[in-house]
Coordinates of C-alpha atoms and ligand atoms in Angstrom, one line a residue:
M1 CA -19.6 4.0 -21.6
R2 CA -19.7 7.4 -20.0
A3 CA -19.2 8.6 -16.4
Q4 CA -18.3 11.9 -14.9
V5 CA -15.2 10.2 -13.2
G6 CA -13.5 7.1 -14.5
I7 CA -11.6 5.3 -11.7
L8 CA -8.8 2.9 -12.3
G9 CA -8.5 0.3 -9.5
A10 CA -10.9 -1.3 -7.0
G11 CA -8.6 -1.1 -4.0
P12 CA -9.5 1.1 -0.9
A13 CA -8.7 4.3 -2.8
G14 CA -10.8 3.6 -5.9
L15 CA -13.7 2.0 -4.1
L16 CA -14.0 4.7 -1.5
L17 CA -13.7 7.5 -4.1
S18 CA -16.5 5.9 -6.1
H19 CA -18.7 5.6 -3.0
L20 CA -18.1 9.1 -1.7
L21 CA -18.7 10.6 -5.2
H22 CA -22.0 8.7 -5.5
R23 CA -23.1 10.1 -2.1
Q24 CA -22.6 13.6 -3.6
G25 CA -24.4 12.8 -6.9
V26 CA -21.3 12.4 -9.0
S27 CA -21.3 9.4 -11.3
S28 CA -18.2 7.1 -11.6
I29 CA -17.3 3.7 -13.1
V30 CA -14.5 1.6 -11.6
V31 CA -12.4 -0.6 -13.8
E32 CA -10.3 -3.3 -12.1
T33 CA -7.9 -5.8 -13.6
R34 CA -8.4 -8.6 -10.9
S35 CA -11.6 -10.5 -10.0
R36 CA -13.9 -9.5 -7.2
S37 CA -13.0 -12.7 -5.4
H38 CA -9.2 -11.8 -5.6
I39 CA -9.5 -8.3 -4.3
E40 CA -11.8 -9.4 -1.4
K41 CA -9.3 -12.1 -0.3
R42 CA -6.1 -10.1 -0.7
V43 CA -4.6 -9.7 2.8
R44 CA -2.8 -6.4 3.3
A45 CA -3.1 -3.6 5.8
G46 CA -4.7 -4.1 9.2
V47 CA -4.6 -0.8 11.2
L48 CA -7.1 2.0 10.6
E49 CA -6.4 5.5 12.0
Q50 CA -9.3 7.3 13.7
G51 CA -9.7 9.5 10.6
T52 CA -10.2 6.5 8.4
V53 CA -12.7 5.0 10.8
D54 CA -14.6 8.3 10.9
T55 CA -14.6 8.6 7.1
L56 CA -16.0 5.1 6.6
C57 CA -18.6 5.5 9.3
T58 CA -19.7 9.0 8.1
A59 CA -20.0 7.5 4.6
G60 CA -22.4 4.8 5.8
V61 CA -20.0 1.8 5.4
G62 CA -18.8 1.5 9.0
E63 CA -21.4 -0.7 10.5
R64 CA -19.4 -4.0 10.4
L65 CA -16.2 -2.1 11.1
L66 CA -17.7 -0.8 14.4
R67 CA -19.1 -4.3 15.2
E68 CA -16.0 -6.4 14.3
G69 CA -13.1 -4.0 14.4
M70 CA -10.9 -4.1 17.5
V71 CA -10.2 -0.7 19.1
H72 CA -6.7 -0.5 20.5
R73 CA -5.6 2.3 22.9
G74 CA -2.0 1.4 22.9
I75 CA 0.8 -0.7 21.3
E76 CA 3.9 -2.4 22.7
L77 CA 7.5 -1.8 21.8
R78 CA 9.6 -4.8 22.8
F79 CA 13.4 -4.6 23.0
G80 CA 16.2 -5.3 25.3
G81 CA 14.3 -8.1 27.1
A82 CA 11.5 -5.7 28.2
A83 CA 8.0 -4.7 27.1
H84 CA 7.2 -1.0 26.8
R85 CA 3.6 0.1 26.3
I86 CA 2.9 3.3 24.4
A87 CA -0.4 4.3 26.0
F88 CA -2.5 6.4 23.5
E89 CA -5.2 7.1 26.1
D90 CA -2.5 8.8 28.3
L91 CA -0.4 10.5 25.6
V92 CA -3.0 11.5 23.0
P93 CA -6.3 11.3 25.0
G94 CA -9.4 10.2 23.0
R95 CA -7.3 8.9 20.1
A96 CA -7.1 5.2 19.2
I97 CA -6.5 2.8 16.3
T98 CA -8.9 0.1 15.0
V99 CA -7.6 -3.2 13.8
Y100 CA -9.8 -4.3 10.9
G101 CA -8.3 -6.0 7.8
Q102 CA -8.1 -4.1 4.5
Q103 CA -9.9 -6.9 2.7
E104 CA -12.8 -6.3 5.1
V105 CA -12.9 -2.6 4.1
V106 CA -12.8 -3.6 0.5
K107 CA -15.7 -6.1 1.0
D108 CA -17.8 -3.4 2.7
L109 CA -17.1 -0.9 -0.1
V110 CA -17.8 -3.3 -2.9
A111 CA -21.1 -4.4 -1.3
A112 CA -22.1 -0.7 -0.8
R113 CA -21.3 0.2 -4.4
L114 CA -23.1 -2.7 -5.9
A115 CA -26.1 -2.2 -3.6
A116 CA -26.3 1.4 -4.8
G117 CA -26.2 0.2 -8.4
G118 CA -22.6 1.3 -8.8
E119 CA -20.6 -0.1 -11.7
I120 CA -17.3 -2.0 -11.1
V121 CA -15.9 -3.7 -14.2
F122 CA -13.7 -6.6 -12.9
D123 CA -11.2 -8.7 -14.8
V124 CA -10.4 -6.0 -17.4
S125 CA -7.1 -6.0 -19.4
D126 CA -5.2 -3.9 -21.9
V127 CA -6.0 -0.8 -19.9
R128 CA -4.8 2.4 -21.5
L129 CA -5.5 6.1 -21.0
E130 CA -6.2 8.6 -23.8
A131 CA -6.3 12.5 -23.9
I132 CA -5.7 12.9 -20.2
D133 CA -4.9 16.6 -20.7
S134 CA -8.1 17.2 -22.7
E135 CA -11.7 17.8 -21.6
R136 CA -12.6 14.3 -22.7
P137 CA -10.1 11.9 -21.1
T138 CA -10.8 8.3 -22.0
I139 CA -10.1 4.9 -20.4
L140 CA -9.6 2.1 -23.0
F141 CA -9.8 -1.5 -21.9
A142 CA -10.8 -5.0 -22.8
A143 CA -13.5 -6.8 -20.9
D144 CA -15.1 -10.2 -21.8
G145 CA -13.1 -10.2 -25.0
Q146 CA -14.6 -6.8 -26.1
Q147 CA -12.7 -3.5 -26.5
A148 CA -14.4 -0.8 -24.4
R149 CA -14.1 3.0 -24.1
L150 CA -15.0 4.8 -20.9
E151 CA -15.4 8.5 -21.7
C152 CA -15.3 10.8 -18.7
E153 CA -14.6 14.3 -17.5
F154 CA -11.9 13.2 -15.1
I155 CA -9.8 10.1 -14.5
A156 CA -8.7 9.0 -11.0
G157 CA -5.6 6.8 -11.0
C158 CA -6.2 4.5 -8.0
D159 CA -4.5 1.5 -9.6
G160 CA -1.7 1.1 -7.0
F161 CA 2.0 1.2 -7.3
H162 CA 2.1 -1.3 -10.2
G163 CA -0.7 0.3 -12.1
I164 CA -0.5 2.2 -15.4
S165 CA -2.0 5.7 -14.5
R166 CA 1.3 7.2 -13.1
D167 CA 3.1 6.1 -16.3
A168 CA 0.5 7.8 -18.4
I169 CA 1.9 11.1 -17.3
P170 CA 4.4 12.4 -19.9
G171 CA 8.1 12.3 -19.1
G172 CA 9.6 15.3 -17.4
V173 CA 6.4 16.1 -15.5
L174 CA 6.9 14.0 -12.4
S175 CA 9.5 14.3 -9.7
V176 CA 10.1 10.9 -8.2
F177 CA 11.6 10.4 -4.7
E178 CA 12.3 6.9 -3.5
R179 CA 14.3 4.8 -1.0
H180 CA 14.7 1.0 -1.0
F181 CA 15.3 -0.7 2.3
P182 CA 17.8 -3.6 2.4
F183 CA 15.2 -6.1 3.7
A184 CA 11.6 -7.2 3.2
W185 CA 8.6 -8.4 5.3
L186 CA 7.4 -11.9 5.4
G187 CA 3.7 -11.6 6.3
I188 CA 1.9 -14.6 8.0
L189 CA -1.8 -15.1 8.6
A190 CA -2.5 -17.8 11.2
A191 CA -5.6 -19.4 12.5
V192 CA -4.7 -18.9 16.1
A193 CA -5.9 -16.6 18.8
P194 CA -3.5 -13.7 19.3
S195 CA -0.9 -14.2 22.1
S196 CA -1.2 -10.5 22.9
H197 CA -4.3 -8.2 23.0
E198 CA -2.3 -5.4 21.5
L199 CA 0.2 -5.1 18.7
I200 CA 3.8 -5.9 19.6
Y201 CA 6.6 -4.3 17.6
A202 CA 9.8 -6.2 18.5
Q203 CA 13.3 -4.9 17.7
N204 CA 15.7 -7.8 17.9
E205 CA 19.3 -8.5 16.8
R206 CA 17.9 -11.4 14.7
G207 CA 15.6 -8.9 12.9
F208 CA 12.3 -7.1 13.4
A209 CA 9.1 -9.0 14.2
L210 CA 5.5 -7.7 14.5
H211 CA 2.6 -9.4 16.3
S212 CA -0.7 -8.1 15.0
M213 CA -4.1 -9.7 14.5
R214 CA -7.3 -9.8 12.4
S215 CA -9.9 -11.2 14.9
P216 CA -10.0 -13.0 18.3
A217 CA -9.3 -16.2 16.3
V218 CA -6.8 -15.0 13.6
S219 CA -3.4 -13.6 14.2
R220 CA -1.2 -11.6 11.7
F221 CA 2.6 -11.6 12.0
Y222 CA 5.5 -10.1 10.1
L223 CA 9.2 -11.1 10.1
Q224 CA 12.0 -9.0 8.7
V225 CA 13.7 -11.1 6.0
E226 CA 16.3 -10.6 3.3
A227 CA 15.3 -8.3 0.5
D228 CA 15.6 -11.1 -2.0
D229 CA 14.3 -13.8 0.3
D230 CA 12.0 -16.5 -1.0
L231 CA 9.0 -18.2 0.6
A232 CA 10.6 -21.5 -0.2
N233 CA 13.1 -20.7 2.6
W234 CA 10.3 -20.3 5.1
P235 CA 8.5 -23.5 6.0
D236 CA 5.9 -23.1 8.8
A237 CA 8.2 -24.7 11.4
R238 CA 11.0 -22.1 10.7
I239 CA 8.5 -19.3 10.8
W240 CA 7.3 -20.2 14.3
E241 CA 10.8 -20.8 15.5
E242 CA 11.9 -17.3 14.3
L243 CA 8.8 -15.6 15.6
R244 CA 9.4 -17.2 19.0
A245 CA 13.1 -16.2 19.0
R246 CA 12.2 -12.6 18.2
L247 CA 9.1 -12.2 20.4
E248 CA 9.6 -14.5 23.4
T249 CA 12.2 -12.1 24.9
V250 CA 10.1 -11.0 27.9
P251 CA 10.0 -13.3 31.0
G252 CA 6.8 -15.3 31.2
W253 CA 5.5 -14.3 27.8
T254 CA 5.0 -17.1 25.2
L255 CA 3.8 -17.2 21.6
T256 CA 1.0 -19.7 20.7
P257 CA 1.5 -21.2 17.2
G258 CA -1.2 -22.4 15.0
P259 CA -2.1 -23.4 11.4
I260 CA -0.7 -20.9 8.8
L261 CA -3.4 -19.8 6.4
E262 CA -1.3 -17.6 4.2
K263 CA 2.2 -16.2 3.8
G264 CA 3.7 -13.6 1.5
I265 CA 6.8 -11.4 1.1
T266 CA 6.5 -7.6 0.6
A267 CA 9.3 -5.3 -0.5
M268 CA 10.2 -2.4 1.8
R269 CA 10.2 0.9 -0.2
S270 CA 9.4 4.5 0.2
Y271 CA 8.2 6.3 -2.9
V272 CA 6.6 9.6 -3.8
A273 CA 5.7 10.9 -7.3
E274 CA 4.8 14.6 -7.5
P275 CA 2.7 16.2 -8.6
M276 CA -0.2 13.8 -8.0
Q277 CA -2.0 15.1 -11.0
F278 CA -1.6 16.0 -14.7
G279 CA -4.4 17.6 -16.8
R280 CA -7.6 15.6 -16.0
L281 CA -5.8 12.7 -14.4
F282 CA -5.5 12.6 -10.6
L283 CA -3.5 10.0 -8.6
A284 CA -4.6 8.7 -5.2
G285 CA -3.2 6.1 -2.8
D286 CA -0.4 3.8 -3.8
A287 CA -0.5 5.0 -7.4
A288 CA 1.2 8.2 -6.1
H289 CA 3.1 7.1 -3.0
I290 CA 4.3 4.0 -1.1
V291 CA 5.4 3.8 2.5
P292 CA 7.2 0.9 4.3
P293 CA 4.3 -0.7 6.4
A294 CA 6.0 -0.3 9.8
G295 CA 4.1 2.8 10.4
A296 CA 0.7 1.3 9.3
K297 CA 0.1 4.3 7.1
G298 CA -0.4 2.9 3.5
M299 CA -4.1 2.5 3.4
N300 CA -4.8 5.4 5.8
L301 CA -2.9 7.8 3.4
A302 CA -5.0 6.4 0.5
V303 CA -8.2 7.2 2.4
A304 CA -6.9 10.7 3.2
D305 CA -6.1 11.4 -0.5
V306 CA -9.6 10.3 -1.4
R307 CA -11.2 12.6 1.1
V308 CA -9.5 15.6 -0.4
L309 CA -10.0 14.5 -4.0
T310 CA -13.7 13.9 -3.5
A311 CA -14.1 17.4 -2.2
A312 CA -12.3 18.8 -5.2
F313 CA -14.4 16.8 -7.7
V314 CA -17.6 17.8 -5.9
D315 CA -16.6 21.5 -6.1
W316 CA -16.1 21.2 -9.8
F317 CA -19.3 19.4 -10.6
A318 CA -21.4 21.5 -8.3
S319 CA -20.1 24.9 -9.4
G320 CA -17.3 24.6 -11.9
A321 CA -14.9 25.8 -9.3
R322 CA -11.5 24.4 -10.2
A323 CA -9.3 25.8 -7.3
R324 CA -9.4 22.6 -5.2
L325 CA -8.7 20.4 -8.2
D326 CA -5.7 22.6 -9.3
G327 CA -4.5 22.6 -5.6
Y328 CA -5.0 18.9 -4.9
S329 CA -1.4 17.7 -5.1
A330 CA -0.2 20.7 -3.1
A331 CA -2.9 20.1 -0.5
R332 CA -1.8 16.5 0.0
S333 CA 1.9 17.2 0.1
R334 CA 2.4 17.9 3.8
S335 CA 0.4 14.7 4.9
V336 CA 2.1 12.5 2.3
W337 CA 5.6 13.6 3.5
R338 CA 4.6 13.4 7.2
A339 CA 3.6 9.7 6.6
Q340 CA 6.8 9.2 4.6
H341 CA 8.9 10.5 7.4
F342 CA 7.2 8.7 10.2
S343 CA 7.2 5.4 8.3
S344 CA 10.8 5.7 7.3
W345 CA 11.8 6.7 10.9
M346 CA 9.9 3.8 12.4
T347 CA 11.4 1.4 10.0
T348 CA 14.9 2.6 10.8
L349 CA 14.2 2.5 14.5
L350 CA 13.0 -1.0 14.7
H351 CA 14.8 -3.0 11.9
T352 CA 18.2 -4.6 12.0
F353 CA 20.6 -3.3 9.4
R354 CA 23.2 -5.9 8.5
D355 CA 25.7 -3.1 7.7
D356 CA 25.3 -1.4 11.0
D357 CA 28.4 -1.4 13.2
A358 CA 28.4 -1.7 17.0
Y359 CA 28.2 2.1 17.4
A360 CA 25.1 2.3 15.1
R361 CA 23.4 -0.5 17.1
K362 CA 24.1 1.4 20.4
L363 CA 22.6 4.5 18.9
Q364 CA 19.5 2.5 17.9
R365 CA 19.1 1.2 21.4
S366 CA 19.6 4.6 22.9
H367 CA 16.9 6.0 20.6
L368 CA 14.5 3.3 21.7
D369 CA 15.3 3.8 25.4
Y370 CA 14.7 7.6 25.0
L371 CA 11.4 7.0 23.2
V372 CA 9.9 4.9 26.0
R373 CA 11.3 7.1 28.9
S374 CA 10.6 10.6 27.6
R375 CA 7.0 11.7 27.7
P376 CA 7.4 14.3 24.9
A377 CA 9.2 11.7 22.7
A378 CA 6.4 9.1 23.3
T379 CA 3.8 11.7 22.7
S380 CA 5.3 12.6 19.3
F381 CA 5.4 8.9 18.4
A382 CA 1.8 8.4 19.5
E383 CA 0.4 11.4 17.6
N384 CA 2.0 10.2 14.5
Y385 CA 1.0 6.6 14.9
V386 CA -2.7 7.3 15.6
G387 CA -2.9 9.7 12.7
M388 CA -1.6 13.2 11.9
E389 CA -4.5 14.3 9.7
M390 CA -6.0 16.1 12.6
L391 CA -3.0 18.5 12.9
Ligands
FAS1 P1 -4.2 -1.0 -4.0 O1 -2.9 -1.5 -4.6 O2 -4.8 -1.6 -2.8 O3 -5.3 -1.1 -5.2 C1 -5.0 -0.9 -6.5 C2 -6.0 -1.7 -7.3 O4 -5.8 -1.4 -8.7 C3 -5.8 -3.2 -7.2 O5 -7.0 -3.9 -6.9 C4 -5.2 -3.6 -8.5 O6 -5.6 -5.0 -8.9 C5 -5.8 -2.6 -9.4 N1 -5.0 -2.4 -10.7 C6 -3.7 -2.5 -10.9 N2 -3.4 -2.1 -12.1 C7 -4.6 -1.7 -12.7 C8 -4.9 -1.3 -14.0 N3 -4.0 -1.1 -15.0 N4 -6.2 -1.0 -14.3 C9 -7.2 -1.2 -13.3 N5 -6.9 -1.6 -12.1 C10 -5.6 -1.9 -11.8 N6 -0.2 -1.1 4.2 C11 -0.3 -1.1 5.6 O7 -0.7 0.0 6.1 N7 0.0 -2.2 6.3 C12 0.4 -3.4 5.7 O8 0.7 -4.4 6.4 C13 0.5 -3.4 4.3 N8 0.8 -4.6 3.7 C14 0.9 -4.6 2.3 C15 1.2 -5.8 1.6 C16 1.3 -5.8 0.2 C17 1.7 -7.1 -0.5 C18 1.1 -4.7 -0.5 C19 1.3 -4.6 -2.0 C20 0.7 -3.5 0.2 C21 0.6 -3.5 1.6 N9 0.2 -2.3 2.3 C22 0.2 -2.3 3.6 C23 -0.1 -1.1 1.6 C24 -1.5 -1.2 1.1 O9 -2.3 -1.5 2.2 C25 -1.8 0.0 0.4 O10 -1.4 1.2 1.1 C26 -3.3 0.1 0.0 O11 -3.6 -1.1 -0.6 C27 -3.4 1.3 -0.9 O12 -4.7 1.2 -1.5 P2 -4.8 1.7 -3.0 O13 -4.2 2.9 -3.3 O14 -6.3 1.5 -3.3 O15 -4.0 0.6 -3.9
PHB2 C1 -1.2 -5.5 10.1 O1 -1.9 -5.9 11.0 O2 -1.3 -5.9 8.9 C2 -0.2 -4.4 10.4 C3 -0.2 -3.7 11.6 C4 0.7 -2.7 11.9 C5 1.7 -2.4 10.9 C6 1.7 -3.1 9.7 C7 0.7 -4.1 9.4 O3 2.6 -1.4 11.2

């Protein structure tokens, strides 16, 4: 098999890269370890920044997103028995977020690639990279019981945090920066209309809770749980009891429960591997960096990486110009670290740290009070939340 760009991973990063390259006349083949059904059902991110929406719409895959996505012009911070709205339309006029499940983005991109005759090889195994610092890097893998070789001019490692592309970079090249938080998120998908028309981020002594949604009939919730917690400890009844305890803290507001469709526990970590490239291998998305999801940055950062990487590949294939490819990682560094800082800051601001003493908890509350009372502080929060790519 041959392609100008070999892409590992059919997540948002890999699929969008393949789609954007195709629109610029650059050929690619995507290899993916899971099945199409699995990647289109996998519930993950839910909030799209304006830059992500614009990218998908400009690339011709935004039609369902514009029809079904829910535009939100504010979010609520809930603490101390009160609700505090961060009004984007007031603080960052013209900027908003769109709530649209990551799996819907994946479905739209898979459909677009296949409709354009794009090649996505699902259910591969034994994936290995060869000669990534030569002019003929190769992806080796098994598919349908056959060994296969995909020879390309470049490889894009879009295979997520647990993929193999980052590990293909020789020792001593990468600098790794990471932080583990002492808690995890229990994510819940429920077949019940949202009890709020906007997202609610609730700071609570019992632990953080988030009320999000996927449609007018499907709600998405998260609960801060122990880092080593287990789903077996969270029967549906306990989930609703804890969500109500952490969210029903404002007079007159009640949470409507409903059938739980899915639940899963996600670790909270911050991680960056630099540089995001070696030889002819370029990393994009979670393969290069992970943010704790409180800031709703993960998928948006992956999309932003792909925008820059696409332009770099197109420069090379159009004119042999290598400057953007050589400068890819440096070009991404500021945005990656801005998202790292905001996501870590938001996680620290809203979660309950068991080791915090009374003084630390007082500082946390003072910080939240300042954030909702000071216009400059709320504006800084809002411009980070709706997306910093514009700056
Ligand atoms: P992805 O992980 O989405 O995609 C990588 C793909 O590569 C996967 O399909 C995988 O199967 C495939 N792959 C792995 N190894 C491979 C190999 N060796 N060869 C080929 N393919 C391989 N972000 C938010 O903003 N909000 C959230 O609420 C949120 N929740 C999350 C919950 C979970 C459980 C996880 C893991 C992540 C969550 N994220 C969230 C972050 C997530 O949305 C990522 O930022 C986003 O998926 C990044 O997209 P990709 O970089 O494409 O990586
Ligand atoms: C989601 O809807 O999945 C979601 C929303 C906001 C976040 C994280 C996840 O900060």
